[in-house]
Amino acid sequence: WILDEIGKDKPITTGFVINNGRIERVRVLIFRESRGWEVRHSFFTDQFDNAALDDEAQLDRTIDNISGATLSVRAVTKLARVALLLDQAINVTKE
């Protein structure tokens, strides 16, 4: 899934690979904001590895914030959840 979400003012384009209802890989493809660029690095994106949705359709883990990048962290975390929800919806219709 390739999705966009506004960080503070501009879109952050992020790619997600979902396999069997779990995030396999996350990459920030295009970062347009002037701040919060740290979300592009693997020390942040690796937190999403193997994440899934819980019974309340929320991520099954807490994602650590990055000081000074709160809005970017929120945007990528939201997109992770959306990617999992979209993947879940597609797979339900296939069954």
mmCIF file of C-alpha atoms in Angstrom:
data_model
loop_
_atom_site.group_PDB
_atom_site.id
_atom_site.type_symbol
_atom_site.label_atom_id
_atom_site.label_comp_id
_atom_site.label_asym_id
_atom_site.label_seq_id
_atom_site.Cartn_x
_atom_site.Cartn_y
_atom_site.Cartn_z
ATOM 1 C CA TRP A 1 0.000 0.000 0.000
ATOM 2 C CA ILE A 2 1.209 3.501 -0.824
ATOM 3 C CA LEU A 3 -0.576 6.121 1.230
ATOM 4 C CA ASP A 4 -0.313 9.851 1.978
ATOM 5 C CA GLU A 5 -1.078 11.697 5.201
ATOM 6 C CA ILE A 6 -0.469 15.298 6.177
ATOM 7 C CA GLY A 7 2.200 15.671 8.855
ATOM 8 C CA LYS A 8 2.010 19.312 9.851
ATOM 9 C CA ASP A 9 1.482 21.046 6.519
ATOM 10 C CA LYS A 10 2.492 18.687 3.739
ATOM 11 C CA PRO A 11 1.866 15.062 2.760
ATOM 12 C CA ILE A 12 4.129 12.239 3.858
ATOM 13 C CA THR A 13 4.061 9.409 1.312
ATOM 14 C CA THR A 14 4.630 6.028 2.912
ATOM 15 C CA GLY A 15 4.730 2.482 1.538
ATOM 16 C CA PHE A 16 3.578 -0.559 3.506
ATOM 17 C CA VAL A 17 3.996 -4.240 2.739
ATOM 18 C CA ILE A 18 1.313 -6.284 4.501
ATOM 19 C CA ASN A 19 1.510 -10.079 4.685
ATOM 20 C CA ASN A 20 -1.044 -12.267 6.503
ATOM 21 C CA GLY A 21 -2.493 -9.282 8.357
ATOM 22 C CA ARG A 22 0.893 -8.078 9.655
ATOM 23 C CA ILE A 23 3.188 -5.290 8.556
ATOM 24 C CA GLU A 24 6.236 -6.738 6.901
ATOM 25 C CA ARG A 25 7.949 -3.503 5.865
ATOM 26 C CA VAL A 26 7.471 0.274 6.126
ATOM 27 C CA ARG A 27 9.289 2.876 4.053
ATOM 28 C CA VAL A 28 8.771 6.627 4.007
ATOM 29 C CA LEU A 29 8.944 7.248 0.271
ATOM 30 C CA ILE A 30 8.610 11.040 0.104
ATOM 31 C CA PHE A 31 8.967 13.383 3.054
ATOM 32 C CA ARG A 32 7.999 16.976 2.285
ATOM 33 C CA GLU A 33 7.913 18.594 5.736
ATOM 34 C CA SER A 34 10.651 20.855 7.072
ATOM 35 C CA ARG A 35 10.701 19.021 10.430
ATOM 36 C CA GLY A 36 10.171 15.474 11.603
ATOM 37 C CA TRP A 37 12.319 13.840 8.920
ATOM 38 C CA GLU A 38 13.585 11.316 11.472
ATOM 39 C CA VAL A 39 10.572 9.111 10.675
ATOM 40 C CA ARG A 40 12.380 8.127 7.464
ATOM 41 C CA HIS A 41 15.013 6.161 9.356
ATOM 42 C CA SER A 42 14.891 2.459 10.179
ATOM 43 C CA PHE A 43 15.201 3.078 13.942
ATOM 44 C CA PHE A 44 11.658 4.440 13.684
ATOM 45 C CA THR A 45 10.100 2.332 10.922
ATOM 46 C CA ASP A 46 11.420 -0.942 12.384
ATOM 47 C CA GLN A 47 8.953 -0.483 15.267
ATOM 48 C CA PHE A 48 6.165 -1.426 12.857
ATOM 49 C CA ASP A 49 7.702 -4.783 11.865
ATOM 50 C CA ASN A 50 5.174 -7.575 12.442
ATOM 51 C CA ALA A 51 2.545 -5.148 13.802
ATOM 52 C CA ALA A 52 -1.101 -6.114 13.399
ATOM 53 C CA LEU A 53 -4.514 -4.828 14.456
ATOM 54 C CA ASP A 54 -5.978 -5.741 17.817
ATOM 55 C CA ASP A 55 -9.659 -6.488 18.507
ATOM 56 C CA GLU A 56 -10.440 -2.744 18.561
ATOM 57 C CA ALA A 57 -8.801 -2.122 15.162
ATOM 58 C CA GLN A 58 -5.824 -0.361 16.760
ATOM 59 C CA LEU A 59 -2.165 -1.250 16.366
ATOM 60 C CA ASP A 60 -1.211 -4.081 18.698
ATOM 61 C CA ARG A 61 1.817 -2.166 19.993
ATOM 62 C CA THR A 62 2.844 1.269 21.131
ATOM 63 C CA ILE A 63 4.964 3.261 18.700
ATOM 64 C CA ASP A 64 7.600 5.417 20.382
ATOM 65 C CA ASN A 65 7.454 9.127 19.660
ATOM 66 C CA ILE A 66 10.412 11.169 18.422
ATOM 67 C CA SER A 67 10.932 14.506 20.133
ATOM 68 C CA GLY A 68 10.283 17.262 17.596
ATOM 69 C CA ALA A 69 8.592 14.897 15.144
ATOM 70 C CA THR A 70 5.293 14.238 16.915
ATOM 71 C CA LEU A 71 3.050 15.134 13.975
ATOM 72 C CA SER A 72 5.113 13.045 11.561
ATOM 73 C CA VAL A 73 5.052 10.093 13.974
ATOM 74 C CA ARG A 74 1.269 10.411 14.298
ATOM 75 C CA ALA A 75 0.881 10.550 10.510
ATOM 76 C CA VAL A 76 2.952 7.410 9.842
ATOM 77 C CA THR A 77 1.294 5.551 12.728
ATOM 78 C CA LYS A 78 -2.144 6.461 11.377
ATOM 79 C CA LEU A 79 -1.129 5.287 7.906
ATOM 80 C CA ALA A 80 0.069 1.958 9.318
ATOM 81 C CA ARG A 81 -3.343 1.392 10.846
ATOM 82 C CA VAL A 82 -5.111 2.436 7.626
ATOM 83 C CA ALA A 83 -2.923 0.100 5.539
ATOM 84 C CA LEU A 84 -3.803 -2.809 7.832
ATOM 85 C CA LEU A 85 -7.512 -1.928 7.707
ATOM 86 C CA LEU A 86 -7.465 -1.686 3.905
ATOM 87 C CA ASP A 87 -5.629 -4.972 3.599
ATOM 88 C CA GLN A 88 -8.086 -6.600 5.992
ATOM 89 C CA ALA A 89 -11.047 -5.288 3.969
ATOM 90 C CA ILE A 90 -9.595 -6.588 0.703
ATOM 91 C CA ASN A 91 -8.868 -10.011 2.174
ATOM 92 C CA VAL A 92 -12.356 -10.336 3.675
ATOM 93 C CA THR A 93 -13.901 -9.794 0.253
ATOM 94 C CA LYS A 94 -11.600 -12.436 -1.292
ATOM 95 C CA GLU A 95 -12.767 -15.156 1.107
#
